[in-house]
Amino acid sequence: RLYATRVMDASRYMNGYRRDLSEEFWNAAKGIFRETGGEETSFPPEISLINASLDDSVGVFSGHTASIRALAVSAANGMFVTSSQDNTIRVWNVKIERPVATFRTAAAVVQLAIHPVATEVAGVTAVGELVLIDWKTNKSMQLSPLEKDTVSCVAFSPDGKWLSVGTEDGQICLWDAVSRTQQAKLSGHRDRVSRLRFSPDSTLLGSGSWDNTARIWSVDAGRQVAELATRAKIGDIVFRSDGQRLLVGSFDWKARLWD
C-alpha cells in the first residue's frame, strides 16, 4: 500500500513511499495513481489524484527501520529527503539507492522541505520543534528569534530565496533563506497553520489552516491578498503550475480548486 507521493520531474519520475518502508520511483507518463492516507501518517485520507505508473519502477530506496512520515524532493538537483518514526532524516540521490546523508533527531520529523538548489533541509518534529540542517556539512542551524515547540510547517520558495515557517498559534514567519533573518510576520489565521506552499514564481505564499481557511499572501508586500473559506480543517494546499489556481484539500475529504 502506498501512502504518499511527490513529483520530482513531471516529465519523467514520481516518488512515493509504502507500508514496507521503501521509496519507489515511477515513470509518470502512464497510468493514474490515487494517494491515500493511513493510520501511520498525518495525511487525511484520499486527498489527491496523481499521474503515475505503478508498473515501471526504476529504483527502490530502503534504509529506514520504521514508518516513513514525510518526504520532499528537489527537481533541480535530483535529491530527495525522507523522515521516519525511527527518528532519522535521510537524504537520497536518485542515481544511487542508498542515503548520501543521515541525521538523527530527538523526535520523529513529520513534515519536510528541501532547498531547491542549496544543501539545506528543514523539518518539523512531532513535538513542534524546527530542524534546519545542511546535509553536506552535517551542521545544524538555528533561526532566531523563534519560540520552541510551536512550529507546525515549513516551506522553501522555488527560487531558494525564502523559508516560510508556520506555527501552532496561526502565525507565519517569512525568513531570508540565505541570511536566515526574519523579514516578515504574517498574521491572520486563528488556529494551527497546517501547510505552506509558494507559487511557482515565488511571488505568492499559500497557507492552509485548521481555522477552515486558506490564505494567499504577497511575499514582497508581506500582506494577505486573498482568503478562501472551507467547511473543515485544511490538510494540504498546492498551486497549479501556472500559479493561477490553488487546490485545497480539507478534512471533510474534499478537494476544492480556487481561481
PDB file of N, CA and C in Angstrom, residues 24-86:
ATOM      1  N   GLU A  24       9.877   4.337  -3.848  1.00  0.00           N
ATOM      2  CA  GLU A  24       9.982   3.906  -5.225  1.00  0.00           C
ATOM      3  C   GLU A  24       9.759   5.083  -6.158  1.00  0.00           C
ATOM      4  N   PHE A  25      10.339   4.985  -7.355  1.00  0.00           N
ATOM      5  CA  PHE A  25      10.140   5.982  -8.394  1.00  0.00           C
ATOM      6  C   PHE A  25       9.437   5.328  -9.570  1.00  0.00           C
ATOM      7  N   TRP A  26       8.537   6.097 -10.205  1.00  0.00           N
ATOM      8  CA  TRP A  26       7.826   5.579 -11.363  1.00  0.00           C
ATOM      9  C   TRP A  26       7.944   6.527 -12.536  1.00  0.00           C
ATOM     10  N   ASN A  27       7.866   5.952 -13.705  1.00  0.00           N
ATOM     11  CA  ASN A  27       7.704   6.759 -14.904  1.00  0.00           C
ATOM     12  C   ASN A  27       6.309   7.370 -14.863  1.00  0.00           C
ATOM     13  N   ALA A  28       6.224   8.692 -14.977  1.00  0.00           N
ATOM     14  CA  ALA A  28       4.952   9.388 -14.798  1.00  0.00           C
ATOM     15  C   ALA A  28       4.154   9.546 -16.080  1.00  0.00           C
ATOM     16  N   ALA A  29       4.590   8.912 -17.155  1.00  0.00           N
ATOM     17  CA  ALA A  29       3.937   9.119 -18.441  1.00  0.00           C
ATOM     18  C   ALA A  29       2.673   8.289 -18.609  1.00  0.00           C
ATOM     19  N   LYS A  30       2.474   7.281 -17.712  1.00  0.00           N
ATOM     20  CA  LYS A  30       1.354   6.379 -17.901  1.00  0.00           C
ATOM     21  C   LYS A  30       0.534   6.257 -16.623  1.00  0.00           C
ATOM     22  N   GLY A  31      -0.695   5.817 -16.782  1.00  0.00           N
ATOM     23  CA  GLY A  31      -1.486   5.365 -15.665  1.00  0.00           C
ATOM     24  C   GLY A  31      -1.977   6.481 -14.749  1.00  0.00           C
ATOM     25  N   ILE A  32      -2.835   6.095 -13.811  1.00  0.00           N
ATOM     26  CA  ILE A  32      -3.344   7.020 -12.792  1.00  0.00           C
ATOM     27  C   ILE A  32      -3.184   6.362 -11.435  1.00  0.00           C
ATOM     28  N   PHE A  33      -2.736   7.124 -10.493  1.00  0.00           N
ATOM     29  CA  PHE A  33      -2.453   6.615  -9.154  1.00  0.00           C
ATOM     30  C   PHE A  33      -3.200   7.460  -8.135  1.00  0.00           C
ATOM     31  N   ARG A  34      -3.798   6.836  -7.177  1.00  0.00           N
ATOM     32  CA  ARG A  34      -4.571   7.546  -6.170  1.00  0.00           C
ATOM     33  C   ARG A  34      -3.850   7.509  -4.841  1.00  0.00           C
ATOM     34  N   GLU A  35      -3.622   8.694  -4.255  1.00  0.00           N
ATOM     35  CA  GLU A  35      -2.918   8.795  -2.986  1.00  0.00           C
ATOM     36  C   GLU A  35      -3.908   8.646  -1.848  1.00  0.00           C
ATOM     37  N   THR A  36      -3.610   7.758  -0.906  1.00  0.00           N
ATOM     38  CA  THR A  36      -4.492   7.566   0.239  1.00  0.00           C
ATOM     39  C   THR A  36      -3.719   7.737   1.517  1.00  0.00           C
ATOM     40  N   GLY A  37      -4.411   8.092   2.587  1.00  0.00           N
ATOM     41  CA  GLY A  37      -3.787   8.240   3.894  1.00  0.00           C
ATOM     42  C   GLY A  37      -3.939   6.960   4.685  1.00  0.00           C
ATOM     43  N   GLY A  38      -3.342   6.918   5.851  1.00  0.00           N
ATOM     44  CA  GLY A  38      -3.420   5.754   6.712  1.00  0.00           C
ATOM     45  C   GLY A  38      -3.133   6.127   8.139  1.00  0.00           C
ATOM     46  N   GLU A  39      -3.317   5.156   9.045  1.00  0.00           N
ATOM     47  CA  GLU A  39      -3.181   5.457  10.458  1.00  0.00           C
ATOM     48  C   GLU A  39      -1.742   5.788  10.848  1.00  0.00           C
ATOM     49  N   GLU A  40      -0.782   5.464  10.015  1.00  0.00           N
ATOM     50  CA  GLU A  40       0.617   5.703  10.351  1.00  0.00           C
ATOM     51  C   GLU A  40       1.126   7.044   9.828  1.00  0.00           C
ATOM     52  N   THR A  41       0.279   7.818   9.186  1.00  0.00           N
ATOM     53  CA  THR A  41       0.692   9.113   8.681  1.00  0.00           C
ATOM     54  C   THR A  41      -0.253  10.184   9.173  1.00  0.00           C
ATOM     55  N   SER A  42       0.152  11.434   8.983  1.00  0.00           N
ATOM     56  CA  SER A  42      -0.694  12.549   9.373  1.00  0.00           C
ATOM     57  C   SER A  42      -1.549  13.052   8.224  1.00  0.00           C
ATOM     58  N   PHE A  43      -1.517  12.400   7.066  1.00  0.00           N
ATOM     59  CA  PHE A  43      -2.270  12.863   5.919  1.00  0.00           C
ATOM     60  C   PHE A  43      -3.732  12.461   6.053  1.00  0.00           C
ATOM     61  N   PRO A  44      -4.676  13.343   5.740  1.00  0.00           N
ATOM     62  CA  PRO A  44      -6.076  12.937   5.686  1.00  0.00           C
ATOM     63  C   PRO A  44      -6.292  11.987   4.519  1.00  0.00           C
ATOM     64  N   PRO A  45      -7.285  11.074   4.601  1.00  0.00           N
ATOM     65  CA  PRO A  45      -7.455  10.073   3.546  1.00  0.00           C
ATOM     66  C   PRO A  45      -7.920  10.694   2.237  1.00  0.00           C
ATOM     67  N   GLU A  46      -7.455  10.086   1.139  1.00  0.00           N
ATOM     68  CA  GLU A  46      -7.891  10.403  -0.216  1.00  0.00           C
ATOM     69  C   GLU A  46      -7.858  11.902  -0.509  1.00  0.00           C
ATOM     70  N   ILE A  47      -6.668  12.464  -0.457  1.00  0.00           N
ATOM     71  CA  ILE A  47      -6.584  13.915  -0.631  1.00  0.00           C
ATOM     72  C   ILE A  47      -6.191  14.343  -2.027  1.00  0.00           C
ATOM     73  N   SER A  48      -5.745  13.445  -2.896  1.00  0.00           N
ATOM     74  CA  SER A  48      -5.378  13.905  -4.233  1.00  0.00           C
ATOM     75  C   SER A  48      -5.317  12.755  -5.226  1.00  0.00           C
ATOM     76  N   LEU A  49      -5.322  13.112  -6.502  1.00  0.00           N
ATOM     77  CA  LEU A  49      -5.096  12.180  -7.613  1.00  0.00           C
ATOM     78  C   LEU A  49      -3.818  12.594  -8.322  1.00  0.00           C
ATOM     79  N   ILE A  50      -2.979  11.619  -8.631  1.00  0.00           N
ATOM     80  CA  ILE A  50      -1.677  11.923  -9.200  1.00  0.00           C
ATOM     81  C   ILE A  50      -1.402  10.997 -10.374  1.00  0.00           C
ATOM     82  N   ASN A  51      -0.907  11.514 -11.476  1.00  0.00           N
ATOM     83  CA  ASN A  51      -0.499  10.674 -12.606  1.00  0.00           C
ATOM     84  C   ASN A  51       0.750   9.882 -12.252  1.00  0.00           C
ATOM     85  N   ALA A  52       0.713   8.601 -12.496  1.00  0.00           N
ATOM     86  CA  ALA A  52       1.879   7.761 -12.227  1.00  0.00           C
ATOM     87  C   ALA A  52       1.701   6.421 -12.921  1.00  0.00           C
ATOM     88  N   SER A  53       2.756   5.612 -12.935  1.00  0.00           N
ATOM     89  CA  SER A  53       2.663   4.261 -13.473  1.00  0.00           C
ATOM     90  C   SER A  53       3.210   3.306 -12.440  1.00  0.00           C
ATOM     91  N   LEU A  54       2.366   2.425 -11.954  1.00  0.00           N
ATOM     92  CA  LEU A  54       2.785   1.504 -10.904  1.00  0.00           C
ATOM     93  C   LEU A  54       3.547   0.294 -11.444  1.00  0.00           C
ATOM     94  N   ASP A  55       3.683   0.200 -12.768  1.00  0.00           N
ATOM     95  CA  ASP A  55       4.336  -0.987 -13.316  1.00  0.00           C
ATOM     96  C   ASP A  55       5.686  -0.654 -13.945  1.00  0.00           C
ATOM     97  N   ASP A  56       6.256   0.490 -13.629  1.00  0.00           N
ATOM     98  CA  ASP A  56       7.503   0.891 -14.279  1.00  0.00           C
ATOM     99  C   ASP A  56       8.468   1.452 -13.240  1.00  0.00           C
ATOM    100  N   SER A  57       8.756   0.676 -12.233  1.00  0.00           N
ATOM    101  CA  SER A  57       9.650   1.109 -11.163  1.00  0.00           C
ATOM    102  C   SER A  57      11.078   1.220 -11.677  1.00  0.00           C
ATOM    103  N   VAL A  58      11.753   2.310 -11.325  1.00  0.00           N
ATOM    104  CA  VAL A  58      13.134   2.495 -11.758  1.00  0.00           C
ATOM    105  C   VAL A  58      14.095   2.568 -10.577  1.00  0.00           C
ATOM    106  N   GLY A  59      13.623   2.345  -9.378  1.00  0.00           N
ATOM    107  CA  GLY A  59      14.516   2.356  -8.227  1.00  0.00           C
ATOM    108  C   GLY A  59      13.766   2.167  -6.937  1.00  0.00           C
ATOM    109  N   VAL A  60      14.343   1.413  -6.008  1.00  0.00           N
ATOM    110  CA  VAL A  60      13.791   1.217  -4.677  1.00  0.00           C
ATOM    111  C   VAL A  60      14.834   1.672  -3.674  1.00  0.00           C
ATOM    112  N   PHE A  61      14.429   2.516  -2.722  1.00  0.00           N
ATOM    113  CA  PHE A  61      15.354   3.130  -1.775  1.00  0.00           C
ATOM    114  C   PHE A  61      14.969   2.721  -0.361  1.00  0.00           C
ATOM    115  N   SER A  62      15.748   1.812   0.219  1.00  0.00           N
ATOM    116  CA  SER A  62      15.462   1.276   1.541  1.00  0.00           C
ATOM    117  C   SER A  62      16.527   1.714   2.540  1.00  0.00           C
ATOM    118  N   GLY A  63      16.165   1.719   3.811  1.00  0.00           N
ATOM    119  CA  GLY A  63      17.107   2.103   4.854  1.00  0.00           C
ATOM    120  C   GLY A  63      16.440   2.459   6.163  1.00  0.00           C
ATOM    121  N   HIS A  64      15.258   3.063   6.099  1.00  0.00           N
ATOM    122  CA  HIS A  64      14.525   3.379   7.324  1.00  0.00           C
ATOM    123  C   HIS A  64      14.080   2.095   8.021  1.00  0.00           C
ATOM    124  N   THR A  65      13.960   2.165   9.339  1.00  0.00           N
ATOM    125  CA  THR A  65      13.580   0.985  10.119  1.00  0.00           C
ATOM    126  C   THR A  65      12.212   1.130  10.766  1.00  0.00           C
ATOM    127  N   ALA A  66      11.492   2.181  10.438  1.00  0.00           N
ATOM    128  CA  ALA A  66      10.129   2.385  10.936  1.00  0.00           C
ATOM    129  C   ALA A  66       9.358   3.183   9.903  1.00  0.00           C
ATOM    130  N   SER A  67       8.093   3.404  10.159  1.00  0.00           N
ATOM    131  CA  SER A  67       7.218   4.058   9.193  1.00  0.00           C
ATOM    132  C   SER A  67       7.769   5.410   8.745  1.00  0.00           C
ATOM    133  N   ILE A  68       7.685   5.670   7.446  1.00  0.00           N
ATOM    134  CA  ILE A  68       8.131   6.941   6.889  1.00  0.00           C
ATOM    135  C   ILE A  68       7.018   7.964   7.057  1.00  0.00           C
ATOM    136  N   ARG A  69       7.349   9.117   7.628  1.00  0.00           N
ATOM    137  CA  ARG A  69       6.357  10.134   7.931  1.00  0.00           C
ATOM    138  C   ARG A  69       6.260  11.241   6.895  1.00  0.00           C
ATOM    139  N   ALA A  70       7.355  11.577   6.214  1.00  0.00           N
ATOM    140  CA  ALA A  70       7.319  12.708   5.286  1.00  0.00           C
ATOM    141  C   ALA A  70       8.408  12.551   4.239  1.00  0.00           C
ATOM    142  N   LEU A  71       8.226  13.229   3.109  1.00  0.00           N
ATOM    143  CA  LEU A  71       9.266  13.289   2.093  1.00  0.00           C
ATOM    144  C   LEU A  71       9.155  14.607   1.343  1.00  0.00           C
ATOM    145  N   ALA A  72      10.265  15.016   0.763  1.00  0.00           N
ATOM    146  CA  ALA A  72      10.319  16.229  -0.053  1.00  0.00           C
ATOM    147  C   ALA A  72      11.362  16.019  -1.128  1.00  0.00           C
ATOM    148  N   VAL A  73      11.143  16.639  -2.286  1.00  0.00           N
ATOM    149  CA  VAL A  73      12.047  16.442  -3.414  1.00  0.00           C
ATOM    150  C   VAL A  73      12.544  17.771  -3.957  1.00  0.00           C
ATOM    151  N   SER A  74      13.720  17.730  -4.589  1.00  0.00           N
ATOM    152  CA  SER A  74      14.282  18.882  -5.277  1.00  0.00           C
ATOM    153  C   SER A  74      14.440  18.524  -6.739  1.00  0.00           C
ATOM    154  N   ALA A  75      13.624  19.148  -7.580  1.00  0.00           N
ATOM    155  CA  ALA A  75      13.682  18.842  -9.007  1.00  0.00           C
ATOM    156  C   ALA A  75      14.963  19.344  -9.643  1.00  0.00           C
ATOM    157  N   ALA A  76      15.610  20.334  -9.026  1.00  0.00           N
ATOM    158  CA  ALA A  76      16.777  20.965  -9.650  1.00  0.00           C
ATOM    159  C   ALA A  76      18.022  20.084  -9.591  1.00  0.00           C
ATOM    160  N   ASN A  77      18.215  19.367  -8.473  1.00  0.00           N
ATOM    161  CA  ASN A  77      19.479  18.633  -8.324  1.00  0.00           C
ATOM    162  C   ASN A  77      19.304  17.130  -8.142  1.00  0.00           C
ATOM    163  N   GLY A  78      18.095  16.613  -8.344  1.00  0.00           N
ATOM    164  CA  GLY A  78      17.889  15.173  -8.283  1.00  0.00           C
ATOM    165  C   GLY A  78      18.004  14.583  -6.893  1.00  0.00           C
ATOM    166  N   MET A  79      17.774  15.392  -5.861  1.00  0.00           N
ATOM    167  CA  MET A  79      17.847  14.912  -4.483  1.00  0.00           C
ATOM    168  C   MET A  79      16.442  14.815  -3.898  1.00  0.00           C
ATOM    169  N   PHE A  80      16.268  13.907  -2.947  1.00  0.00           N
ATOM    170  CA  PHE A  80      15.052  13.918  -2.153  1.00  0.00           C
ATOM    171  C   PHE A  80      15.390  13.515  -0.727  1.00  0.00           C
ATOM    172  N   VAL A  81      14.491  13.836   0.195  1.00  0.00           N
ATOM    173  CA  VAL A  81      14.738  13.617   1.614  1.00  0.00           C
ATOM    174  C   VAL A  81      13.516  12.962   2.229  1.00  0.00           C
ATOM    175  N   THR A  82      13.761  12.049   3.177  1.00  0.00           N
ATOM    176  CA  THR A  82      12.680  11.354   3.874  1.00  0.00           C
ATOM    177  C   THR A  82      12.908  11.426   5.378  1.00  0.00           C
ATOM    178  N   SER A  83      11.813  11.319   6.123  1.00  0.00           N
ATOM    179  CA  SER A  83      11.911  11.224   7.585  1.00  0.00           C
ATOM    180  C   SER A  83      11.036  10.081   8.055  1.00  0.00           C
ATOM    181  N   SER A  84      11.347   9.578   9.244  1.00  0.00           N
ATOM    182  CA  SER A  84      10.729   8.334   9.691  1.00  0.00           C
ATOM    183  C   SER A  84      10.489   8.332  11.194  1.00  0.00           C
ATOM    184  N   GLN A  85       9.630   7.385  11.608  1.00  0.00           N
ATOM    185  CA  GLN A  85       9.414   7.137  13.033  1.00  0.00           C
ATOM    186  C   GLN A  85      10.668   6.589  13.703  1.00  0.00           C
ATOM    187  N   ASP A  86      11.696   6.223  12.919  1.00  0.00           N
ATOM    188  CA  ASP A  86      12.953   5.783  13.515  1.00  0.00           C
ATOM    189  C   ASP A  86      13.819   6.968  13.956  1.00  0.00           C
TER     190      ASP A  86
END
